[in-house]
Coordinates of C-alpha atoms in Angstrom, one line a residue:
X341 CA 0.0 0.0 0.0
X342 CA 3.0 2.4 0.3
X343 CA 2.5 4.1 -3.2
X344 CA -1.2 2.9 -3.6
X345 CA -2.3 6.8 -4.7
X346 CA 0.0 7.3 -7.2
X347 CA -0.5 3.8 -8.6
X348 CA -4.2 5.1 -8.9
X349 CA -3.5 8.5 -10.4
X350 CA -1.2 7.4 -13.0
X351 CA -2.8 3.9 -13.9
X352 CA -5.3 5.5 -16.3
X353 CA -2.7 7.4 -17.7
X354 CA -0.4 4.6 -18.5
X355 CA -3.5 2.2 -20.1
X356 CA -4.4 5.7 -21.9
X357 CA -0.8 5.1 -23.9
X358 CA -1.2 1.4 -24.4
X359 CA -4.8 2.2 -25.9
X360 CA -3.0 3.6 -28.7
X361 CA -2.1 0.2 -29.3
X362 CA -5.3 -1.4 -29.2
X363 CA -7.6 -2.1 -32.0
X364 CA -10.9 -0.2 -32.5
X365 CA -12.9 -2.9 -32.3
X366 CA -11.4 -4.2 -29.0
X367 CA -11.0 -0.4 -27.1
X368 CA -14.1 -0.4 -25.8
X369 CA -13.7 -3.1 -23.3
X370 CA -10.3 -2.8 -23.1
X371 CA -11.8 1.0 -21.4
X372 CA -14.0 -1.4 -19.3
X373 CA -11.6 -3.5 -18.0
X374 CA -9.0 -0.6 -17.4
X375 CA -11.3 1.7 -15.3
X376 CA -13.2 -1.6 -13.7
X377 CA -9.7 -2.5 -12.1
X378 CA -9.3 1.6 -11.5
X379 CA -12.6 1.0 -9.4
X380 CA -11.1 -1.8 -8.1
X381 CA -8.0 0.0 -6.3
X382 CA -10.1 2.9 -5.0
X383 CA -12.1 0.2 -3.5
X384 CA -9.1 -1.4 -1.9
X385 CA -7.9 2.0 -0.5
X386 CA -11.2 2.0 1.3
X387 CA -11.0 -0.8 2.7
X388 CA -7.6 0.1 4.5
X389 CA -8.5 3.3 5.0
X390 CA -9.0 4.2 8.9
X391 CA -12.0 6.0 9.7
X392 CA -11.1 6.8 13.2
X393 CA -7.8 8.8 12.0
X394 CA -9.1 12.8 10.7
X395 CA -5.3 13.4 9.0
X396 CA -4.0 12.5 5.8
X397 CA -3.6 9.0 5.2
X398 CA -1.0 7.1 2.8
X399 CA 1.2 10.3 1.8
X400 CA 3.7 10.7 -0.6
X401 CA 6.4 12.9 -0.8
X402 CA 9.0 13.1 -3.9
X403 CA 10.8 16.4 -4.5
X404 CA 10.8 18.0 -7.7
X405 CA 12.0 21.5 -7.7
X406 CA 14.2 21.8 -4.3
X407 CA 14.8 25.7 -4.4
X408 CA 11.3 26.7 -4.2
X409 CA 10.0 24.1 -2.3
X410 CA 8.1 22.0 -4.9
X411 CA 7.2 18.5 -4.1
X412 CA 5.1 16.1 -5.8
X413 CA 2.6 15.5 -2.3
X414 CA -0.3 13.6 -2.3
X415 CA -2.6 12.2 0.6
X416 CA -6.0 11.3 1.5
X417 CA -8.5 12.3 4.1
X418 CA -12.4 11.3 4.5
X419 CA -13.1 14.5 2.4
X420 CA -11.2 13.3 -0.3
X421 CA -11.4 9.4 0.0
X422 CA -15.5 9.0 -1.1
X423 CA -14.9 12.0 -4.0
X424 CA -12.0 9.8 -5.8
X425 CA -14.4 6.5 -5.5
X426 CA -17.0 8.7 -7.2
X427 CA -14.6 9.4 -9.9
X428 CA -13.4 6.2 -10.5
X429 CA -17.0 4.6 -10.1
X430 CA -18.4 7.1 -12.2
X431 CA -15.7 7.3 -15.0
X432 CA -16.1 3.2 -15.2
X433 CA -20.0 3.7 -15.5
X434 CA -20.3 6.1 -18.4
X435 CA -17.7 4.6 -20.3
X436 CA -20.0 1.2 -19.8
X437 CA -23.0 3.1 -21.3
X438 CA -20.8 5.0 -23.9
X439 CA -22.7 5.0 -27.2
X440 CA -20.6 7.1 -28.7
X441 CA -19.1 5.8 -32.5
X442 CA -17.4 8.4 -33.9
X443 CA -13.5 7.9 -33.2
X444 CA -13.9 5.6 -30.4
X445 CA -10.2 4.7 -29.5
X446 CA -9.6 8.3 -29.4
X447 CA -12.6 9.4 -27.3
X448 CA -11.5 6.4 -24.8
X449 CA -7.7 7.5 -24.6
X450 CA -8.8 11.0 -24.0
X451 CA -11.7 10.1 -20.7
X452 CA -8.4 7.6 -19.5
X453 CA -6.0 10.9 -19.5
X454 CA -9.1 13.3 -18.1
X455 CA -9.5 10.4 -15.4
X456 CA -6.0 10.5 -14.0
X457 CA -5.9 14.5 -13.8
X458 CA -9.1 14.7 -11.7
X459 CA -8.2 11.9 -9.5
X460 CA -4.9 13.5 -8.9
X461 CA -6.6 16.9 -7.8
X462 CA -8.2 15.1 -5.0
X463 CA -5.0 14.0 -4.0
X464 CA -2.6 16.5 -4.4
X465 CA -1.1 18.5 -1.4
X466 CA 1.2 20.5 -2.8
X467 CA -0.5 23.9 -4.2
X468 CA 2.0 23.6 -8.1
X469 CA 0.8 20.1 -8.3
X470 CA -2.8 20.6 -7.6
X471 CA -3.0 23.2 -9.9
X472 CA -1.3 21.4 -12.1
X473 CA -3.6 18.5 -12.3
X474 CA -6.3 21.5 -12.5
X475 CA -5.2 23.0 -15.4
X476 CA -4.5 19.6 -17.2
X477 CA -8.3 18.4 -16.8
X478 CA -9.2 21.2 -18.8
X479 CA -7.3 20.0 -21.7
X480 CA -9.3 16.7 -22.2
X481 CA -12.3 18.1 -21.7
X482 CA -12.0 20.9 -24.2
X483 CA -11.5 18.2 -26.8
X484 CA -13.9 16.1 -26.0
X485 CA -17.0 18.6 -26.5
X486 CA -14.6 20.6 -29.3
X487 CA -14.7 16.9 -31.3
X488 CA -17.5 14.9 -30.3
X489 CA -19.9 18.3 -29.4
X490 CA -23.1 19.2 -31.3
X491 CA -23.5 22.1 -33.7
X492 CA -22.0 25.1 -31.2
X493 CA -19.1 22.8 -29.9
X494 CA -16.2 25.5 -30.7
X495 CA -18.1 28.2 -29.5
X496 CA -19.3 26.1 -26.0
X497 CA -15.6 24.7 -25.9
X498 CA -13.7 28.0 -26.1
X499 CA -16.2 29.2 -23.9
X500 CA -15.5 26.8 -21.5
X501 CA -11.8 27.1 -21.8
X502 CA -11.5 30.7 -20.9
X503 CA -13.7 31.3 -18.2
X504 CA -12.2 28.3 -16.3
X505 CA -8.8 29.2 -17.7
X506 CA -9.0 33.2 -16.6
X507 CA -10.6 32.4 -13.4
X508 CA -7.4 29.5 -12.4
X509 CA -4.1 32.1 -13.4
X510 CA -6.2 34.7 -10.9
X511 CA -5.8 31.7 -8.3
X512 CA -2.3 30.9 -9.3
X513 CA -1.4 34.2 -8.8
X514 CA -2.7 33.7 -4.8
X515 CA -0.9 30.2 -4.4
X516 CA 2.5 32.2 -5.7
X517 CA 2.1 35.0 -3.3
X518 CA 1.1 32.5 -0.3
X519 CA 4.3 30.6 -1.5
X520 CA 6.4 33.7 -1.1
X521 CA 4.3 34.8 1.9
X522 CA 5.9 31.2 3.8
X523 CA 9.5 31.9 2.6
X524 CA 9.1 35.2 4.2
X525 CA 7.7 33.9 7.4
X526 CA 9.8 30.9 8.1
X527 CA 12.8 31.4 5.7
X528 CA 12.4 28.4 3.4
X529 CA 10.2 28.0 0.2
X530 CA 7.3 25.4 0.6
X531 CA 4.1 25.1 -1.3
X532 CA 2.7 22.2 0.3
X533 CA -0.4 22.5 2.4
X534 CA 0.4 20.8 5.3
X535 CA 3.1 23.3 5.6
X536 CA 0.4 26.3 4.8
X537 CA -2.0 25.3 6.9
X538 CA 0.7 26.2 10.2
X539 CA 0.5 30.2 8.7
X540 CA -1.4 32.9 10.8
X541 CA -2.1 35.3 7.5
X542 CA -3.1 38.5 8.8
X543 CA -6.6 39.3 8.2
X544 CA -6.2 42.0 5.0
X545 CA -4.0 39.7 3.5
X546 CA -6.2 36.6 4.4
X547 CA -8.9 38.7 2.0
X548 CA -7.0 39.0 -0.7
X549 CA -6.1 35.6 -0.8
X550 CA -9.7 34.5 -0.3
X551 CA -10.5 36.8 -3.5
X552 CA -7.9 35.2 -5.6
X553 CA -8.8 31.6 -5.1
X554 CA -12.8 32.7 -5.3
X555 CA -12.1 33.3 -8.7
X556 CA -10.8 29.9 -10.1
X557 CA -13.3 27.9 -7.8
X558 CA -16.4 29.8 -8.1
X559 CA -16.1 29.7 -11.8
X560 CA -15.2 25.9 -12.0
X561 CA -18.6 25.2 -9.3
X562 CA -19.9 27.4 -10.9
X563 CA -21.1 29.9 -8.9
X564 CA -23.6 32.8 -10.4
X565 CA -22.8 35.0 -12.2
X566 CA -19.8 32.9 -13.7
X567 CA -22.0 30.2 -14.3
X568 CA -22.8 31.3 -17.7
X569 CA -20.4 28.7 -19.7
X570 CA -21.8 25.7 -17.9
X571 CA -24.9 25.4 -20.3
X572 CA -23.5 25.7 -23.5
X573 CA -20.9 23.0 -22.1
X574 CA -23.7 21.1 -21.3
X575 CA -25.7 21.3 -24.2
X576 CA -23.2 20.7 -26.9
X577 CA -20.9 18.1 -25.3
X578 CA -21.5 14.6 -26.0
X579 CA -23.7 12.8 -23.4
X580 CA -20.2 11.2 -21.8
X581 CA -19.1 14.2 -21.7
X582 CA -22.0 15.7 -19.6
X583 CA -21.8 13.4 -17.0
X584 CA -18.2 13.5 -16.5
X585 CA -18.4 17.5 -16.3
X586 CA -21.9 17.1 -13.9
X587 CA -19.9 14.5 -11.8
X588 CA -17.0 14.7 -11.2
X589 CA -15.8 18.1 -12.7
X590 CA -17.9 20.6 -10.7
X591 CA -16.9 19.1 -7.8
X592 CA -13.5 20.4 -8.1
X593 CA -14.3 23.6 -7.5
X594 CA -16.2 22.8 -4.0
X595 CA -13.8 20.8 -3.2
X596 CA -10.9 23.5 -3.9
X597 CA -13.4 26.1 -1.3
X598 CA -12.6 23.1 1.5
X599 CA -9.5 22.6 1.1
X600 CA -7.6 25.4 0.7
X601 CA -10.3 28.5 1.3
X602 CA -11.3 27.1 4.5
X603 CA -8.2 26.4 6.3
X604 CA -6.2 28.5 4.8
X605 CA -8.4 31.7 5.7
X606 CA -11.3 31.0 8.3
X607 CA -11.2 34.8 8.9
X608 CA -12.0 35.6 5.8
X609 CA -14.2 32.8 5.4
X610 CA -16.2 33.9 7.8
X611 CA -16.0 37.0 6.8
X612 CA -17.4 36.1 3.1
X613 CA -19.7 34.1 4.9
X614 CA -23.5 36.0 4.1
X615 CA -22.5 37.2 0.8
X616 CA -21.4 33.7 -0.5
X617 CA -24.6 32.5 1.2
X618 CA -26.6 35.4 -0.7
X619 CA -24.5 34.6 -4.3
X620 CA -25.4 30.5 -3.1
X621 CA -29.2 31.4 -2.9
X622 CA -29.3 33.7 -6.3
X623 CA -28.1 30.3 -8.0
X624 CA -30.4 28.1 -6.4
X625 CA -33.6 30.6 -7.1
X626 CA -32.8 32.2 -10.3
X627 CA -31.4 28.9 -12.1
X628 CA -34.5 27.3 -11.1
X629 CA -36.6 29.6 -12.7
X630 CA -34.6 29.3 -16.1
X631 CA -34.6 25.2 -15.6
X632 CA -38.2 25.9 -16.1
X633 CA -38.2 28.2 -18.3
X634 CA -36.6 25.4 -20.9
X635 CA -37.6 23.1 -23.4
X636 CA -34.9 20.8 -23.5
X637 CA -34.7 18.7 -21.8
X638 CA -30.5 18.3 -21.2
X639 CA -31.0 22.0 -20.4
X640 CA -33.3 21.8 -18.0
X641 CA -30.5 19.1 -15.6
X642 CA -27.9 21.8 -16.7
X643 CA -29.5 24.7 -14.8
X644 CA -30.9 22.1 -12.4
X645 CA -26.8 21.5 -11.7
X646 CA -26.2 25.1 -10.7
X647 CA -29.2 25.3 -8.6
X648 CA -27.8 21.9 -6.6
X649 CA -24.3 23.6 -6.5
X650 CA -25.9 26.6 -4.9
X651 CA -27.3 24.5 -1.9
X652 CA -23.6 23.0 -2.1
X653 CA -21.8 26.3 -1.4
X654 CA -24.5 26.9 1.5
X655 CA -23.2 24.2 3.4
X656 CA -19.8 25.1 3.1
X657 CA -19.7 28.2 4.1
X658 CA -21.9 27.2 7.2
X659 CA -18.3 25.9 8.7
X660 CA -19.7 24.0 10.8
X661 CA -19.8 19.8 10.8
X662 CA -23.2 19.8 9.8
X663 CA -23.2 22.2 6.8
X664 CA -19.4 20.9 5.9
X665 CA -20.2 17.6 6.4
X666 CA -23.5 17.5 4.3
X667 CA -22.3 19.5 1.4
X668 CA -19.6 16.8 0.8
X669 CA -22.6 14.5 0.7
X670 CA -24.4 16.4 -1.7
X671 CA -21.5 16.4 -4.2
X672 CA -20.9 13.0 -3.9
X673 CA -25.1 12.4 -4.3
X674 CA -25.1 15.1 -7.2
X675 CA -22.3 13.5 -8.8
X676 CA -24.4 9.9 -9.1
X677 CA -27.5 11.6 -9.4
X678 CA -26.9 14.6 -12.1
X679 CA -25.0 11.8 -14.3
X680 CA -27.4 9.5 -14.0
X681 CA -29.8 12.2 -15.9
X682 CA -27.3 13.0 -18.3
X683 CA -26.9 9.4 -19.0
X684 CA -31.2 8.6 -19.9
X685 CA -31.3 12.0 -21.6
X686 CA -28.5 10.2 -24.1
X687 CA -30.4 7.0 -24.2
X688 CA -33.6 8.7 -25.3
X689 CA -31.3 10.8 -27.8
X690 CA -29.8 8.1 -29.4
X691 CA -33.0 6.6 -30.2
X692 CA -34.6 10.1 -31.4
X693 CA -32.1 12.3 -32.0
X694 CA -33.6 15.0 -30.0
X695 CA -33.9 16.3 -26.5
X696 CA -37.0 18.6 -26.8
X697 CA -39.7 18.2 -24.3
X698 CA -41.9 18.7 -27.1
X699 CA -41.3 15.8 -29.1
X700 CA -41.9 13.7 -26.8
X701 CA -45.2 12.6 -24.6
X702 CA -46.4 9.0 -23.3
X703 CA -43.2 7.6 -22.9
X704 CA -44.1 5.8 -19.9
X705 CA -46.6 3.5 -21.9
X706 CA -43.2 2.9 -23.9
X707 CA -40.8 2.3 -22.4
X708 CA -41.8 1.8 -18.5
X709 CA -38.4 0.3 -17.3
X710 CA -36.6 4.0 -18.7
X711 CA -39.2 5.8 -17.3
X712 CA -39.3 3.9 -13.8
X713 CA -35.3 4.6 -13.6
X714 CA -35.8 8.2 -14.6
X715 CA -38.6 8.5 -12.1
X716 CA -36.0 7.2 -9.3
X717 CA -33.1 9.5 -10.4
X718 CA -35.6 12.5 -10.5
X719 CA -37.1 12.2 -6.7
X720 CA -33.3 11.5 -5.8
X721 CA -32.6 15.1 -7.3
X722 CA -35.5 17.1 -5.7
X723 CA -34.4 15.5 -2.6
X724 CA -37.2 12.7 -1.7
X725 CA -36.4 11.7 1.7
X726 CA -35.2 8.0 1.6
X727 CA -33.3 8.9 -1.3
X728 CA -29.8 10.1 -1.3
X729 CA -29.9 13.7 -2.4
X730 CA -32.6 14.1 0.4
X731 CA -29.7 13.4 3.1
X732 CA -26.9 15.7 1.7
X733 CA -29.8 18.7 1.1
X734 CA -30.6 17.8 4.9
X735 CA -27.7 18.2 6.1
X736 CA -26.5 21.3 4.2
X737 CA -29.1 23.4 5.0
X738 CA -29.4 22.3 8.8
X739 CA -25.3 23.2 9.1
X740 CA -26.5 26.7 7.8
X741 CA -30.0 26.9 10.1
X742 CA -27.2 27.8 13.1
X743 CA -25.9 30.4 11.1
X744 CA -29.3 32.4 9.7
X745 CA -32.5 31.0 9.9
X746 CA -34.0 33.1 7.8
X747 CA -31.6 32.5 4.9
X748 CA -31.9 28.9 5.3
X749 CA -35.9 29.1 5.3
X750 CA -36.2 30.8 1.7
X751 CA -33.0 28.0 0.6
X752 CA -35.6 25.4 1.4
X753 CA -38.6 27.0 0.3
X754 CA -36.7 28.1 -3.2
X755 CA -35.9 24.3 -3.3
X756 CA -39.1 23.6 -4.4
X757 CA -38.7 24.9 -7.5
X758 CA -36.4 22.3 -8.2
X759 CA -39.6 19.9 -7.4
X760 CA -41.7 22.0 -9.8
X761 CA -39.6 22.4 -13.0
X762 CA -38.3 18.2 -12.7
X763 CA -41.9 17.5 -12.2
X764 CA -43.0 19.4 -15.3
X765 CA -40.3 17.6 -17.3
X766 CA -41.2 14.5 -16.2
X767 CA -45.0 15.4 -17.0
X768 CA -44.6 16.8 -20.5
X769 CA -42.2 13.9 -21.7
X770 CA -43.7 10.5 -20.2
X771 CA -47.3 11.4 -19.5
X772 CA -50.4 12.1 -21.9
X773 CA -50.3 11.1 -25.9
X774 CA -48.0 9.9 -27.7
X775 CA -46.7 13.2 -29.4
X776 CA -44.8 11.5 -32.4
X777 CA -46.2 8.5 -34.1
X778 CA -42.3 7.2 -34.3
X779 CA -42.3 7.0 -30.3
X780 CA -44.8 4.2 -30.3
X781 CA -42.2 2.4 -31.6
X782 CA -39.1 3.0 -29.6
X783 CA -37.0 0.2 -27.4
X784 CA -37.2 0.1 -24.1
X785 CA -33.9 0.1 -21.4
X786 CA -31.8 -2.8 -22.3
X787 CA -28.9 -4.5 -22.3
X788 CA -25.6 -2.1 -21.6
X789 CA -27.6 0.6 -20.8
X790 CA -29.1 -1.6 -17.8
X791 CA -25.8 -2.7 -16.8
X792 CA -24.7 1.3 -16.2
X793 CA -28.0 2.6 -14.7
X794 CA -29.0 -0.3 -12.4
X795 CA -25.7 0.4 -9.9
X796 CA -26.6 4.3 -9.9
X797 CA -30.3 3.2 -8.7
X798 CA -29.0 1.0 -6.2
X799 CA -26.9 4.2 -4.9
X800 CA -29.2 6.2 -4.7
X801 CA -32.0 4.1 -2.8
X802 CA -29.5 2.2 -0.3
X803 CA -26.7 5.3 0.6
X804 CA -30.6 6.7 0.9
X805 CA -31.8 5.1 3.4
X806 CA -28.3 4.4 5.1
X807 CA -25.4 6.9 4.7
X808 CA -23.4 6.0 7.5
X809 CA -20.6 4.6 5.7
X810 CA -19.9 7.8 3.9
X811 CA -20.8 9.7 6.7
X812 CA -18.8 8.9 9.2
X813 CA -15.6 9.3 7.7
X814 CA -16.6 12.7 6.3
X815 CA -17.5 13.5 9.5
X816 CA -14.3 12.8 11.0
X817 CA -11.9 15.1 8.8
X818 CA -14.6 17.4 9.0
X819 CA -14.6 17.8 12.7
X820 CA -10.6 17.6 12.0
X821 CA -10.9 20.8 9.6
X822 CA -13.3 23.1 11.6
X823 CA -11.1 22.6 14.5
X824 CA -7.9 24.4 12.7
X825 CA -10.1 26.6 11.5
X826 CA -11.3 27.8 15.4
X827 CA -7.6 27.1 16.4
X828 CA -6.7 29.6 13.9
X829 CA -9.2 32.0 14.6
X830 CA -8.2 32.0 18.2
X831 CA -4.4 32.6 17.7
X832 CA -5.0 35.1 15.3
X833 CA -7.2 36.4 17.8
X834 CA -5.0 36.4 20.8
X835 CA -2.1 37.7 18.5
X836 CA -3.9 40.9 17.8
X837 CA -4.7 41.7 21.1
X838 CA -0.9 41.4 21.6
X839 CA -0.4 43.9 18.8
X840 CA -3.0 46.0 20.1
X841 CA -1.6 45.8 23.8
X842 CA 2.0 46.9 22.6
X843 CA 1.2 49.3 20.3
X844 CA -1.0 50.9 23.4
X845 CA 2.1 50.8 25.7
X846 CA 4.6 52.1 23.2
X847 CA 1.7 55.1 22.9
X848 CA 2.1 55.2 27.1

C-alpha cells in the first residue's frame, strides 16, 4: 500500500498510452476493464482506510524542484477518499453506457487521460501540483465537446476554456504570493499544504487571498454570475461528456473552497460568509426559474446542476460539521445523481435524436423500465427523503439553520422549484399522448444501458436510506478541519490583542 495513490492517479494514464495500441474494435472493453480495475483500487484504498484517523492517510512525498520548495505530495483524508471512489466509479459507469461511435479509440484515450488529472486533484497536497492537475483536466475536456460536441461545440468549448482558464491564473497568482508569503515567514520555500496550513495570515491579507482563489473555484462550481459557460458545455458536449463534467468536474471547484479556502483563511471565510450565502441562494432561485423556463430537456439538468451547487456552497460556508459535512454528501449524491440524468437523456437521444420536451409525450406507456429509472433518479434530485440527495440537502441546510435561519428558510422553500420544474419535465415527456407517431415504436432500457443505470439506482436508494458509511468518515476530517479553523481563529485572535496591547504601551 505504500504508493497505492500514485498507482491510482497514473494507472489510467499509463493504459491511456497502451490504448494507442489497441484495435478499435477491441477499445471499448479494453476502457471497461481498465477503469473496472481503477474501481477496483479505490475500492481497496477504502478498505484500509482508517476511519477513526481525521489526518491525511497514505502520503507521498518526492521532490521535484528543491529551491522553491516544490514536491510532488499527495494524501487522503475522508473528504477526499468517497470523491476519488465517485470518480473512479463514475468514469467506469459512463464509459460502460458510452454510445458514442465516432472515433472511439480516441474518445476512450482522451476520458483515461481526463481520469488520471481529476483523481490527482483530489490527491494532491502540494498547491503547483494541484494546480497542475487542475489545469491539465481542462485539456481533455476541451477536446472532447470541441470533437464529439453538437453544432455550437467550438463556441461552447472556447467558452468553457476561458472562463475556467482566466478564473485558475487569478488563483495561481494567490498560491504564488502565499508561496512567497511562507519563505518570508519561516525562511524556506514550501508550497505544500500541510506546511500552509501552520500560517497565521493576517486578516487584509487573508482577504486578498480569499478573493484570488474565489475566482478559479467559483467559476469551476460554478457559482452565479460565472455560471454562464456551464450550459453551453452542457448542451453541446456529447452525453459522456455531460456526465463527466456534472460529476466529477464541478466538484472540483467545492472541493478547492474546502481545502484550501477554509483552512487557509477562516477569517476571511467567515467574513465572506453572508454574501457567499446570498450569491449560493441567487443560483439556487434564479437557475430554477430558467430550468423551467426550458424546453430541452438536457438543459433543464444543466441549470438544475447550478441550482444543486448553490445548496452545495451553502453548506460550506456554514463551517460548521453539519453544513461541511452535508455539502460533501451532496456532491458525492449530485455526482451519481446529475449523471445518471445525463446518462437517460443520451439514451432517449440516441434513439430520437432530440432532447425537446416537445417531441416527446407517453413515454411511460413505452418504455416503462426507462421511465421507472428516470422516475427514481428525479425524486433523488429534488431531494425525496429516503433517497440520497434528500440526506446531503438535509444536512446542508441544517449546518446553515445555526448560522441564519432566515436565509436557510427561503433556501428550502426556493428548493421547491427544483420539485416544480423536474416534475413538469417528467410530465410533459412521459405522461399524456403519444406526441410523435415514431415514439410508439421506440426500445425500451436494455442491455448495456441496464448494466450502467441499475448500480446508480441501487446508490441512490441504499446510501438513501443508510449513509453511515460515507458519513462517518466525512464527519471525522470534517470535525478535524473546523477545529484548525477555530484554532486559527483564536491565535490570530489572541495575537492581535498582543499587537493591540504593545502598540498601546509604546503610545504610554
Amino acid at each position: 500500500m505504500e504508493h497505492i495513490l500514485s498507482i491510482l492517479i497514473f494507472f489510467p494514464a499509463f493504459a491511456a498510452f497502451i490504448g494507442f495500441l489497441v484495435k478499435e474494435d477491441s477499445i471499448r472493453t479494453y476502457a471497461i476493464i481498465v477503469t473496472l480495475i481503477e474501481f477496483i483500487i479505490s475500492l481497496v484504498l477504502w478498505s484500509v482506510f482508517d476511519s477513526s484517523n481525521p489526518g491525511m492517510q497514505f502520503n507521498e512525498m518526492i521532490p521535484l524542484i528543491d529551491a522553491y520548495g516544490i514536491s510532488y505530495i499527495v494524501g487522503i483524508d475522508g473528504i477526499s477518499l468517497f470523491l476519488v471512489l465517485m470518480t473512479t466509479f463514475m468514469t467506469m459507469i459512463s464509459i460502460i453506457g458510452l454510445t458514442e461511435k465516432r472515433a472511439l479509440k480516441n474518445l476512450i484515450i482522451t476520458l483515461l487521460f481526463l481520469e488520471m488529472t481529476m483523481v490527482g486533484v483530489f490527491l494532491a497536497l502540494d498547491a503547483i501540483v494541484f494546480y497542475l492537475f487542475w489545469e491539465l483536466s481542462l485539456v481533455p475536456m476541451l477536446y472532447i465537446i470541441g470533437a464529439w460536441g453538437g453544432k455550437l461545440r467550438i463556441y461552447a468549448s472556447i467558452k468553457f476554456f476561458i472562463y475556467t482558464f482566466t478564473g485558475s491564473l487569478v488563483m495561481l497568482v494567490g498560491m504564488l504570493y502565499l508561496g512567497y508569503v511562507y519563505f518570508q515567514t519561516t525562511g524556506t520555500w514550501s508550497f505544500s499544504l500541510l506546511d500552509w496550513n501552520m500560517l497565521l495570515l493576517p486578516f487584509d491579507m487573508q482577504l486578498w487571498l480569499f478573493v484570488a482563489f474565489f475566482a478559479g473555484f467559483a467559476i469551476k462550481v460554478p457559482m452565479v454570475p460565472f455560471h454562464t459557460w456551464l450550459p453551453y458545455a452542457h448542451g453541446q458536449a456529447p452525453t459522456i461528456g455531460s456526465v463527466i463534467l456534472a460529476a466529477v468536474l464541478l466538484k472540483m471547484g467545492t472541493y478547492g473552497f474546502i481545502r484550501f479556502s477554509l483552512p487557509l483563511f477562516p477569517d476571511a471565510s467567515v467574513y465572506f460568509m453572508i454574501p457567499m450565502a446570498i450569491l449560493a441562494l441567487i443560483a439556487i432561485v434564479y437557475t430554477a426559474m430558467v430550468a423551467y423556463a426550458q424546453e430541452d430537456m438536457k438543459q433543464v439538468i444543466a441549470y438544475s446542476s447550478v441550482s444543486h451547487m448553490g445548496v452545495i456552497i451553502l453548506g460550506t460556508f456554514a463551517l460548521n460539521v453539519e453544513g461541511i459535512g452535508g455539502s460533501i454528501f451532496l456532491m458525492i449524491s449530485h455526482g451519481i445523481v446529475s449523471g445518471a440524468l445525463f446518462m437517460l437523456v443520451g439514451v432517449i437521444y440516441d434513439r430520437t435524436h432530440t432532447k425537446m420536451m416537445s417531441d416527446f409525450g407517453g413515454l411511460a406507456k413505452v418504455m416503462p423500465i426507462y421511465a421507472t429509472i428516470f422516475a427514481i433518479m428525479l425524486m433523488a434530485s429534488v431531494g425525496l427523503p429516503l433517497t440520497i440527495g434528500f440526506v446531503g440537502e438535509f444536512l446542508s441546510l441544517l449546518g446553515f439553520f445555526k448560522v441564519s435561519p432566515v436565509l436557510t428558510v427561503i433556501a428550502g422553500l426556493t428548493i421547491i422549484l427544483g420539485a416544480v420544474y423536474m416534475l413538469v419535465l417528467y410530465k410533459k415527456s412521459f405522461f399524456g399522448a403519444i406526441t410523435n407517431p415514431k415514439n410508439e415504436k421506440l426500445e425500451d432500457a436494455k442491455g448495456r444501458e441496464l448494466v450502467a443505470l441499475i448500480p446508480l439506482v441501487a446508490l441512490v436508494v441504499i446510501l438513501g436510506i443508510y449513509p453511515k458509511p460515507i458519513l462517518e468518515p466525512v464527519n471525522t476530517s470534517v470535525k478535524h478541519l473546523v477545529e484548525i479553523m477555530e484554532i486559527k481563529a483564536q491565535s490570530e485572535t489572541t495575537r492581535a490583542q498582543i499587537v493591540s496591547s504593545n502598540t498601546i504601551g509604546e503610545a504610554k
